[in-house]
Amino acid sequence: MGRERAADRCATVSCMGVDWERYLAAYHGENPGITERVLRQSVHRDHGNPYRWLRAGLPPEPHVVVDAAAGNLPLRPLFADDTAYVGCDLSKSELTLAASQGRMGVVLADINRLPLADECADAALSSMGLMLAVKPQRALDELARVLRPGGTLALLLPAQWPLRPADVPRLASLIWALRGPGSMPNVVGPRRARQMIRKAGLVAPDIQRVRFRFPIASAADAELAVTALYTPGRSERQRDQAVSALERLAPDGELPVPLMRVTARKAAID
Ligand SMILES: C[S@@+](CC[C@H](N)C(=O)[O-])C[C@H]1O[C@@H](n2cnc3c(N)ncnc32)[C@H](O)[C@@H]1O
């Protein structure tokens, strides 16, 4: 193992005291497709669900699309059938689910080291993936590397706002039950995203934030919402309390899902 990779492993292990590599492998092994189950039900009046919003940030008909940390490839159906679509993920369970759903083009690969040629893609995207990379800048550099000049990048990331006043007590009860919010290895806010885009050599960044709403109509929705959070180190009892707190919102409740979409381009060669 090279010195750089060894350093990456240390960074993974030490990040917030959580061995994220192991946690994410176990979590997605047990819960393949869970992100799609939540995001497909999360809606905004103008944008539809978050996948449709992310898709709208990319050109209408790219020939070659790279999707990094693709999970079970929920974006695949939003592109034409004849698109050359490559979905990279480290979870065999996610990729197996994708294939069983007829979403072809799965590759077992790390977002930090995409096994793809330079400048091969018209569009590169990552939906809810970049903040999971040990070093998000390296992952973004990889996405920039595989983009052809003139190609487009689109990222979907968690955000802290927009929120509505009524969201605050709902989130507070969830956070109280879990003794803290859901965790992520990295936080990528708008300012950091702009810096990273510049460092990766991409241009014309556009950053937007939207509040989607996840309806809590039943106990099953409450269970899904809590299960979909990364909660390393929390006990079963704390998770049960969080589910109970959300169950009280049913049948007409909702949870906010604030998300950030980042798009940018690789400058075309004159
Ligand atoms: C929150 S899920 C998002 C999945 C999908 N993109 C979506 O939006 O539904 C994050 C995904 O990132 C994958 N992942 C985490 N770290 C990764 C890495 N270093 N390289 C590739 N995939 C990774 C996980 O296996 C998981 O499938």
Tab-separated table of C-alpha atoms and ligand atoms in Angstrom:
chain	number	residue	atom	x	y	z
A	1	MET	CA	0.000	0.000	0.000
A	2	GLY	CA	1.429	3.389	-1.007
A	3	ARG	CA	2.114	6.086	1.578
A	4	GLU	CA	-0.808	8.159	0.289
A	5	ARG	CA	-3.290	5.299	0.519
A	6	ALA	CA	-2.082	4.453	4.004
A	7	ALA	CA	-2.709	8.078	4.977
A	8	ASP	CA	-6.215	7.830	3.507
A	9	ARG	CA	-6.949	4.763	5.606
A	10	CYS	CA	-5.815	6.602	8.750
A	11	ALA	CA	-8.020	9.537	7.832
A	12	THR	CA	-10.989	7.187	7.394
A	13	VAL	CA	-10.452	5.450	10.699
A	14	SER	CA	-9.916	8.614	12.683
A	15	CYS	CA	-12.725	10.710	11.183
A	16	MET	CA	-14.964	11.595	14.173
A	17	GLY	CA	-13.777	8.400	15.873
A	18	VAL	CA	-15.758	6.333	13.351
A	19	ASP	CA	-14.298	3.763	10.978
A	20	TRP	CA	-16.425	5.088	8.134
A	21	GLU	CA	-15.191	2.583	5.579
A	22	ARG	CA	-16.410	-0.284	7.722
A	23	TYR	CA	-19.579	1.498	8.852
A	24	LEU	CA	-20.646	2.406	5.293
A	25	ALA	CA	-19.874	-1.082	3.985
A	26	ALA	CA	-22.023	-2.701	6.704
A	27	TYR	CA	-24.799	-0.094	6.464
A	28	HIS	CA	-25.211	-0.282	2.675
A	29	GLY	CA	-24.757	-4.067	2.821
A	30	GLU	CA	-27.827	-4.222	5.091
A	31	ASN	CA	-29.825	-1.398	3.492
A	32	PRO	CA	-29.252	-1.338	-0.271
A	33	GLY	CA	-31.423	1.186	-2.077
A	34	ILE	CA	-32.400	3.021	1.108
A	35	THR	CA	-31.355	6.457	-0.156
A	36	GLU	CA	-33.542	6.051	-3.209
A	37	ARG	CA	-36.499	4.925	-1.072
A	38	VAL	CA	-36.309	8.200	0.848
A	39	LEU	CA	-35.375	10.604	-1.936
A	40	ARG	CA	-37.952	9.328	-4.423
A	41	GLN	CA	-40.636	10.126	-1.858
A	42	SER	CA	-39.141	13.531	-1.056
A	43	VAL	CA	-40.807	16.157	-3.189
A	44	HIS	CA	-40.819	19.824	-4.075
A	45	ARG	CA	-43.688	21.459	-5.971
A	46	ASP	CA	-41.474	22.834	-8.757
A	47	HIS	CA	-38.608	20.351	-8.907
A	48	GLY	CA	-40.215	16.947	-8.353
A	49	ASN	CA	-37.891	14.697	-6.377
A	50	PRO	CA	-34.161	15.430	-5.785
A	51	TYR	CA	-33.033	13.072	-8.555
A	52	ARG	CA	-35.121	14.953	-11.119
A	53	TRP	CA	-33.680	18.223	-9.820
A	54	LEU	CA	-30.129	16.904	-10.155
A	55	ARG	CA	-30.872	15.543	-13.630
A	56	ALA	CA	-32.177	18.976	-14.680
A	57	GLY	CA	-28.703	20.391	-13.961
A	58	LEU	CA	-27.172	18.240	-16.710
A	59	PRO	CA	-27.461	18.522	-20.516
A	60	PRO	CA	-30.532	16.885	-22.099
A	61	GLU	CA	-28.757	14.125	-24.012
A	62	PRO	CA	-25.223	13.286	-22.853
A	63	HIS	CA	-23.749	10.215	-24.587
A	64	VAL	CA	-21.475	9.114	-21.744
A	65	VAL	CA	-22.416	9.603	-18.070
A	66	VAL	CA	-20.284	8.737	-15.025
A	67	ASP	CA	-22.164	8.426	-11.709
A	68	ALA	CA	-19.827	8.172	-8.691
A	69	ALA	CA	-21.054	6.652	-5.397
A	70	ALA	CA	-24.008	5.645	-7.530
A	71	GLY	CA	-25.659	3.269	-5.029
A	72	ASN	CA	-28.360	1.340	-6.878
A	73	LEU	CA	-28.182	3.839	-9.783
A	74	PRO	CA	-31.444	5.725	-9.098
A	75	LEU	CA	-30.460	8.336	-11.711
A	76	ARG	CA	-30.114	5.760	-14.511
A	77	PRO	CA	-33.804	5.736	-15.565
A	78	LEU	CA	-33.652	9.519	-16.051
A	79	PHE	CA	-31.297	9.157	-19.029
A	80	ALA	CA	-32.046	7.743	-22.484
A	81	ASP	CA	-31.702	3.964	-22.868
A	82	ASP	CA	-28.806	4.310	-25.311
A	83	THR	CA	-26.726	6.457	-22.929
A	84	ALA	CA	-23.407	4.819	-21.988
A	85	TYR	CA	-23.970	4.991	-18.223
A	86	VAL	CA	-21.265	3.968	-15.739
A	87	GLY	CA	-22.285	3.779	-12.088
A	88	CYS	CA	-19.374	3.322	-9.665
A	89	ASP	CA	-19.865	2.292	-6.042
A	90	LEU	CA	-17.971	0.375	-3.354
A	91	SER	CA	-21.031	-1.550	-2.132
A	92	LYS	CA	-21.662	-4.890	-3.843
A	93	SER	CA	-25.162	-4.970	-2.320
A	94	GLU	CA	-26.082	-1.619	-3.890
A	95	LEU	CA	-24.691	-2.624	-7.285
A	96	THR	CA	-26.396	-6.039	-7.142
A	97	LEU	CA	-29.716	-4.328	-6.431
A	98	ALA	CA	-29.115	-1.960	-9.364
A	99	ALA	CA	-28.497	-4.869	-11.730
A	100	SER	CA	-31.601	-6.697	-10.442
A	101	GLN	CA	-33.596	-3.546	-11.269
A	102	GLY	CA	-32.274	-3.641	-14.840
A	103	ARG	CA	-29.928	-0.698	-14.250
A	104	MET	CA	-26.851	-1.839	-16.118
A	105	GLY	CA	-23.362	-0.332	-16.227
A	106	VAL	CA	-22.341	-1.015	-12.621
A	107	VAL	CA	-18.660	-0.901	-11.656
A	108	LEU	CA	-17.242	-1.798	-8.236
A	109	ALA	CA	-14.946	1.184	-7.706
A	110	ASP	CA	-13.887	3.867	-5.251
A	111	ILE	CA	-14.947	7.444	-5.934
A	112	ASN	CA	-11.372	8.448	-5.070
A	113	ARG	CA	-9.912	6.278	-7.839
A	114	LEU	CA	-12.292	5.902	-10.752
A	115	PRO	CA	-11.064	3.179	-13.155
A	116	LEU	CA	-11.926	5.345	-16.151
A	117	ALA	CA	-9.944	7.130	-18.837
A	118	ASP	CA	-9.309	10.873	-18.752
A	119	GLU	CA	-11.925	13.019	-20.484
A	120	CYS	CA	-14.251	10.120	-21.324
A	121	ALA	CA	-17.550	11.567	-20.040
A	122	ASP	CA	-19.976	14.231	-21.239
A	123	ALA	CA	-21.498	14.393	-17.764
A	124	ALA	CA	-20.189	13.406	-14.325
A	125	LEU	CA	-22.459	13.295	-11.300
A	126	SER	CA	-22.533	12.220	-7.715
A	127	SER	CA	-25.772	12.089	-5.746
A	128	MET	CA	-25.271	12.166	-1.976
A	129	GLY	CA	-21.776	10.734	-2.359
A	130	LEU	CA	-19.052	13.372	-2.264
A	131	MET	CA	-19.345	14.020	1.492
A	132	LEU	CA	-18.604	10.319	2.070
A	133	ALA	CA	-15.223	10.400	0.348
A	134	VAL	CA	-12.237	10.425	2.684
A	135	LYS	CA	-10.962	13.467	0.866
A	136	PRO	CA	-13.791	15.153	-1.048
A	137	GLN	CA	-11.312	17.258	-3.048
A	138	ARG	CA	-9.663	14.144	-4.389
A	139	ALA	CA	-13.030	12.672	-5.362
A	140	LEU	CA	-13.988	15.904	-7.105
A	141	ASP	CA	-10.634	15.954	-8.914
A	142	GLU	CA	-11.444	12.458	-10.164
A	143	LEU	CA	-14.827	13.586	-11.477
A	144	ALA	CA	-13.147	16.559	-13.171
A	145	ARG	CA	-10.492	14.274	-14.668
A	146	VAL	CA	-13.023	11.998	-16.377
A	147	LEU	CA	-15.037	14.928	-17.777
A	148	ARG	CA	-14.301	15.939	-21.355
A	149	PRO	CA	-13.682	19.625	-22.100
A	150	GLY	CA	-17.106	21.250	-22.290
A	151	GLY	CA	-18.596	18.505	-20.093
A	152	THR	CA	-20.865	19.159	-17.091
A	153	LEU	CA	-20.599	18.173	-13.431
A	154	ALA	CA	-23.598	17.889	-11.104
A	155	LEU	CA	-23.488	17.089	-7.384
A	156	LEU	CA	-26.256	16.565	-4.847
A	157	LEU	CA	-25.258	17.119	-1.226
A	158	PRO	CA	-26.994	17.455	2.142
A	159	ALA	CA	-27.630	21.056	3.242
A	160	GLN	CA	-28.594	22.714	6.519
A	161	TRP	CA	-31.206	25.013	5.047
A	162	PRO	CA	-33.667	26.168	3.714
A	163	LEU	CA	-35.950	25.241	6.596
A	164	ARG	CA	-39.359	26.500	7.713
A	165	PRO	CA	-40.070	27.574	11.290
A	166	ALA	CA	-42.286	24.512	11.783
A	167	ASP	CA	-39.329	22.267	10.902
A	168	VAL	CA	-37.372	23.293	13.975
A	169	PRO	CA	-39.391	21.423	16.661
A	170	ARG	CA	-39.651	18.336	14.400
A	171	LEU	CA	-35.900	18.223	13.892
A	172	ALA	CA	-35.271	19.014	17.548
A	173	SER	CA	-37.278	15.981	18.713
A	174	LEU	CA	-35.368	13.768	16.290
A	175	ILE	CA	-31.996	15.158	17.318
A	176	TRP	CA	-32.909	14.900	21.002
A	177	ALA	CA	-33.878	11.231	20.657
A	178	LEU	CA	-30.693	10.411	18.744
A	179	ARG	CA	-28.537	12.580	21.054
A	180	GLY	CA	-27.332	14.447	17.969
A	181	PRO	CA	-28.014	14.764	14.229
A	182	GLY	CA	-27.229	12.090	11.664
A	183	SER	CA	-23.481	11.960	10.974
A	184	MET	CA	-21.369	12.297	7.823
A	185	PRO	CA	-17.603	11.932	7.401
A	186	ASN	CA	-17.407	15.393	5.773
A	187	VAL	CA	-19.478	18.530	5.502
A	188	VAL	CA	-19.394	20.295	2.142
A	189	GLY	CA	-21.189	23.638	2.303
A	190	PRO	CA	-21.496	26.215	-0.485
A	191	ARG	CA	-18.246	28.015	0.301
A	192	ARG	CA	-16.191	24.842	0.409
A	193	ALA	CA	-17.933	23.577	-2.718
A	194	ARG	CA	-16.915	26.739	-4.624
A	195	GLN	CA	-13.297	26.417	-3.452
A	196	MET	CA	-13.198	22.762	-4.419
A	197	ILE	CA	-14.689	23.434	-7.859
A	198	ARG	CA	-12.030	26.098	-8.490
A	199	LYS	CA	-9.229	23.796	-7.300
A	200	ALA	CA	-10.497	21.027	-9.578
A	201	GLY	CA	-10.140	23.405	-12.534
A	202	LEU	CA	-13.870	23.590	-13.255
A	203	VAL	CA	-15.701	26.784	-14.165
A	204	ALA	CA	-19.122	28.453	-13.955
A	205	PRO	CA	-20.203	27.003	-10.601
A	206	ASP	CA	-23.879	27.272	-9.806
A	207	ILE	CA	-25.068	26.426	-6.299
A	208	GLN	CA	-28.703	26.145	-5.317
A	209	ARG	CA	-30.462	24.922	-2.217
A	210	VAL	CA	-33.977	23.538	-2.026
A	211	ARG	CA	-36.134	22.173	0.770
A	212	PHE	CA	-37.784	18.907	-0.246
A	213	ARG	CA	-40.430	17.374	2.027
A	214	PHE	CA	-40.552	13.745	3.086
A	215	PRO	CA	-44.146	12.882	4.144
A	216	ILE	CA	-44.601	11.040	7.418
A	217	ALA	CA	-47.950	9.320	6.894
A	218	SER	CA	-47.325	6.108	8.816
A	219	ALA	CA	-45.114	4.284	11.295
A	220	ALA	CA	-43.297	2.755	8.311
A	221	ASP	CA	-42.342	6.240	7.053
A	222	ALA	CA	-40.995	7.146	10.491
A	223	GLU	CA	-38.938	3.945	10.562
A	224	LEU	CA	-37.596	4.586	7.044
A	225	ALA	CA	-36.636	8.196	7.846
A	226	VAL	CA	-34.592	7.153	10.882
A	227	THR	CA	-33.030	4.124	9.196
A	228	ALA	CA	-31.927	6.322	6.296
A	229	LEU	CA	-29.736	8.432	8.600
A	230	TYR	CA	-26.136	7.459	9.247
A	231	THR	CA	-26.133	7.015	13.046
A	232	PRO	CA	-22.851	5.350	14.042
A	233	GLY	CA	-22.522	4.806	17.778
A	234	ARG	CA	-26.240	5.255	18.554
A	235	SER	CA	-28.067	2.507	20.443
A	236	GLU	CA	-31.156	0.609	19.274
A	237	ARG	CA	-33.050	2.315	22.109
A	238	GLN	CA	-32.086	5.777	20.842
A	239	ARG	CA	-33.136	4.866	17.315
A	240	ASP	CA	-36.465	3.469	18.604
A	241	GLN	CA	-37.052	6.722	20.486
A	242	ALA	CA	-36.352	8.667	17.297
A	243	VAL	CA	-38.863	6.532	15.374
A	244	SER	CA	-41.461	7.107	18.125
A	245	ALA	CA	-40.863	10.864	17.957
A	246	LEU	CA	-41.510	10.848	14.209
A	247	GLU	CA	-44.487	8.502	14.465
A	248	ARG	CA	-46.241	11.207	16.448
A	249	LEU	CA	-46.171	13.380	13.279
A	250	ALA	CA	-48.287	10.867	11.298
A	251	PRO	CA	-50.611	10.810	9.416
A	252	ASP	CA	-50.108	14.334	8.000
A	253	GLY	CA	-46.565	15.131	9.094
A	254	GLU	CA	-43.430	15.756	7.118
A	255	LEU	CA	-39.686	16.047	7.569
A	256	PRO	CA	-37.648	18.663	5.727
A	257	VAL	CA	-34.950	17.379	3.366
A	258	PRO	CA	-32.790	20.431	2.556
A	259	LEU	CA	-30.379	19.694	-0.275
A	260	MET	CA	-27.719	21.529	-2.256
A	261	ARG	CA	-27.155	21.107	-5.990
A	262	VAL	CA	-23.777	22.093	-7.384
A	263	THR	CA	-23.176	22.277	-11.119
A	264	ALA	CA	-20.043	23.347	-13.001
A	265	ARG	CA	-18.373	22.847	-16.361
A	266	LYS	CA	-14.983	21.838	-17.644
A	267	ALA	CA	-13.845	24.670	-19.871
A	268	ALA	CA	-13.992	23.804	-23.575
A	269	ILE	CA	-10.762	23.911	-25.571
A	270	ASP	CA	-10.778	26.835	-28.045
B	1	LIG	C1	-26.147	8.081	0.423
B	1	LIG	S1	-25.777	6.769	-0.687
B	1	LIG	C2	-26.204	7.512	-2.267
B	1	LIG	C3	-26.503	6.491	-3.312
B	1	LIG	C4	-27.075	7.076	-4.613
B	1	LIG	N1	-26.116	7.915	-5.276
B	1	LIG	C5	-28.355	7.824	-4.348
B	1	LIG	O1	-28.356	9.059	-4.418
B	1	LIG	O2	-29.346	7.169	-4.047
B	1	LIG	C6	-24.023	6.824	-0.729
B	1	LIG	C7	-23.376	5.743	-1.589
B	1	LIG	O3	-21.962	6.019	-1.626
B	1	LIG	C8	-21.272	4.794	-1.627
B	1	LIG	N2	-19.890	5.079	-1.208
B	1	LIG	C9	-19.447	5.471	0.000
B	1	LIG	N3	-18.121	5.681	-0.030
B	1	LIG	C10	-17.726	5.404	-1.303
B	1	LIG	C11	-16.469	5.444	-1.976
B	1	LIG	N4	-15.353	5.799	-1.346
B	1	LIG	N5	-16.443	5.107	-3.273
B	1	LIG	C12	-17.569	4.724	-3.944
B	1	LIG	N6	-18.782	4.675	-3.354
B	1	LIG	C13	-18.857	5.010	-2.056
B	1	LIG	C14	-22.087	3.917	-0.685
B	1	LIG	O4	-21.804	2.547	-0.886
B	1	LIG	C15	-23.506	4.322	-1.074
B	1	LIG	O5	-24.003	3.503	-2.094
